[in-house]
Amino acid sequence: MQAEDHYLRIHTDRGSDLILMRLSDAVEELEGLEGAQTHRSWWVAREAVRAVERGDGRATLTLDGGLSAPVSRRYARMLRDAEWW
């Protein structure tokens, strides 16, 4: 999921769509699913991650379908501790 203003762009293997919802509310709804917030505007399902690129002190996740999701410094340690890379 990617936040865009007051909307969320939901990316799936069938394409993407916009819904009117706050990211914080969506993350709450997703509790129990294996995934994490990677950036203030992104939540990623762990099974969608295909690769991790690291450089310049930042990480980027390559997802199914070729999407790239940023990893902010705020969330990097948590993801590293959870062995996302």
Coordinates of C-alpha atoms in Angstrom, one line a residue:
M1 CA 0.0 0.0 0.0
Q2 CA 1.2 3.4 -0.9
A3 CA -0.3 6.6 0.6
E4 CA -1.2 9.3 -1.9
D5 CA -2.6 12.4 -0.3
H6 CA -5.9 11.3 1.4
Y7 CA -6.0 8.0 -0.6
L8 CA -4.2 4.7 -0.6
R9 CA -3.0 3.0 -3.7
I10 CA -3.4 -0.7 -3.2
H11 CA -0.9 -2.7 -5.4
T12 CA -1.8 -6.4 -6.0
D13 CA -0.8 -9.0 -8.6
R14 CA -4.0 -7.9 -10.5
G15 CA -3.1 -4.2 -10.7
S16 CA -3.6 -1.2 -8.5
D17 CA -6.5 0.9 -7.3
L18 CA -7.2 3.9 -5.1
I19 CA -9.3 3.8 -2.0
L20 CA -10.2 6.6 0.4
M21 CA -8.6 5.6 3.6
R22 CA -5.8 6.8 5.9
L23 CA -2.6 4.6 6.0
S24 CA -2.8 4.4 9.8
D25 CA -6.3 3.0 9.6
A26 CA -5.3 0.5 6.9
V27 CA -2.3 -0.7 8.9
E28 CA -4.5 -1.3 11.9
E29 CA -6.8 -3.4 9.7
L30 CA -3.9 -5.4 8.5
E31 CA -2.8 -6.5 12.0
G32 CA -2.0 -10.2 12.0
L33 CA -0.8 -10.2 8.4
E34 CA 2.9 -10.6 7.8
G35 CA 4.0 -7.2 6.6
A36 CA 5.3 -3.9 7.9
Q37 CA 5.4 -0.2 7.4
T38 CA 8.6 0.6 5.6
H39 CA 8.2 4.3 5.2
R40 CA 5.7 7.0 6.4
S41 CA 3.8 6.4 3.1
W42 CA 4.3 2.6 2.5
W43 CA 3.1 -0.7 4.1
V44 CA 4.5 -3.9 2.4
A45 CA 3.5 -7.5 2.6
R46 CA 6.6 -9.5 3.4
E47 CA 5.7 -12.2 0.8
A48 CA 5.8 -9.5 -2.0
V49 CA 9.4 -8.6 -1.4
R50 CA 11.7 -10.0 -4.1
A51 CA 14.9 -8.2 -3.4
V52 CA 16.5 -5.6 -1.2
E53 CA 18.9 -2.9 -2.5
R54 CA 21.0 -1.0 0.0
G55 CA 23.1 2.1 -0.6
D56 CA 23.8 5.6 0.6
G57 CA 22.5 4.6 4.0
R58 CA 19.1 3.7 2.6
A59 CA 17.3 0.6 1.5
T60 CA 14.8 0.0 -1.2
L61 CA 12.6 -3.1 -1.5
T62 CA 11.8 -4.5 -5.0
L63 CA 8.3 -6.0 -4.9
D64 CA 6.3 -8.3 -7.2
G65 CA 5.6 -6.6 -10.5
G66 CA 8.8 -4.5 -10.3
L67 CA 7.5 -1.9 -7.9
S68 CA 10.1 -0.3 -5.6
A69 CA 9.2 0.6 -2.0
P70 CA 11.4 2.9 0.0
V71 CA 12.7 2.0 3.5
S72 CA 13.2 5.0 5.7
R73 CA 15.8 5.1 8.5
R74 CA 13.0 5.1 11.0
Y75 CA 11.8 1.6 10.0
A76 CA 15.1 0.1 8.7
R77 CA 16.3 -1.3 12.1
M78 CA 13.0 -2.9 12.8
L79 CA 13.0 -4.6 9.4
R80 CA 16.6 -5.7 9.7
D81 CA 15.9 -7.1 13.2
A82 CA 13.0 -9.0 11.7
E83 CA 15.4 -10.4 9.1
W84 CA 13.8 -8.9 6.1
W85 CA 17.5 -8.7 4.9

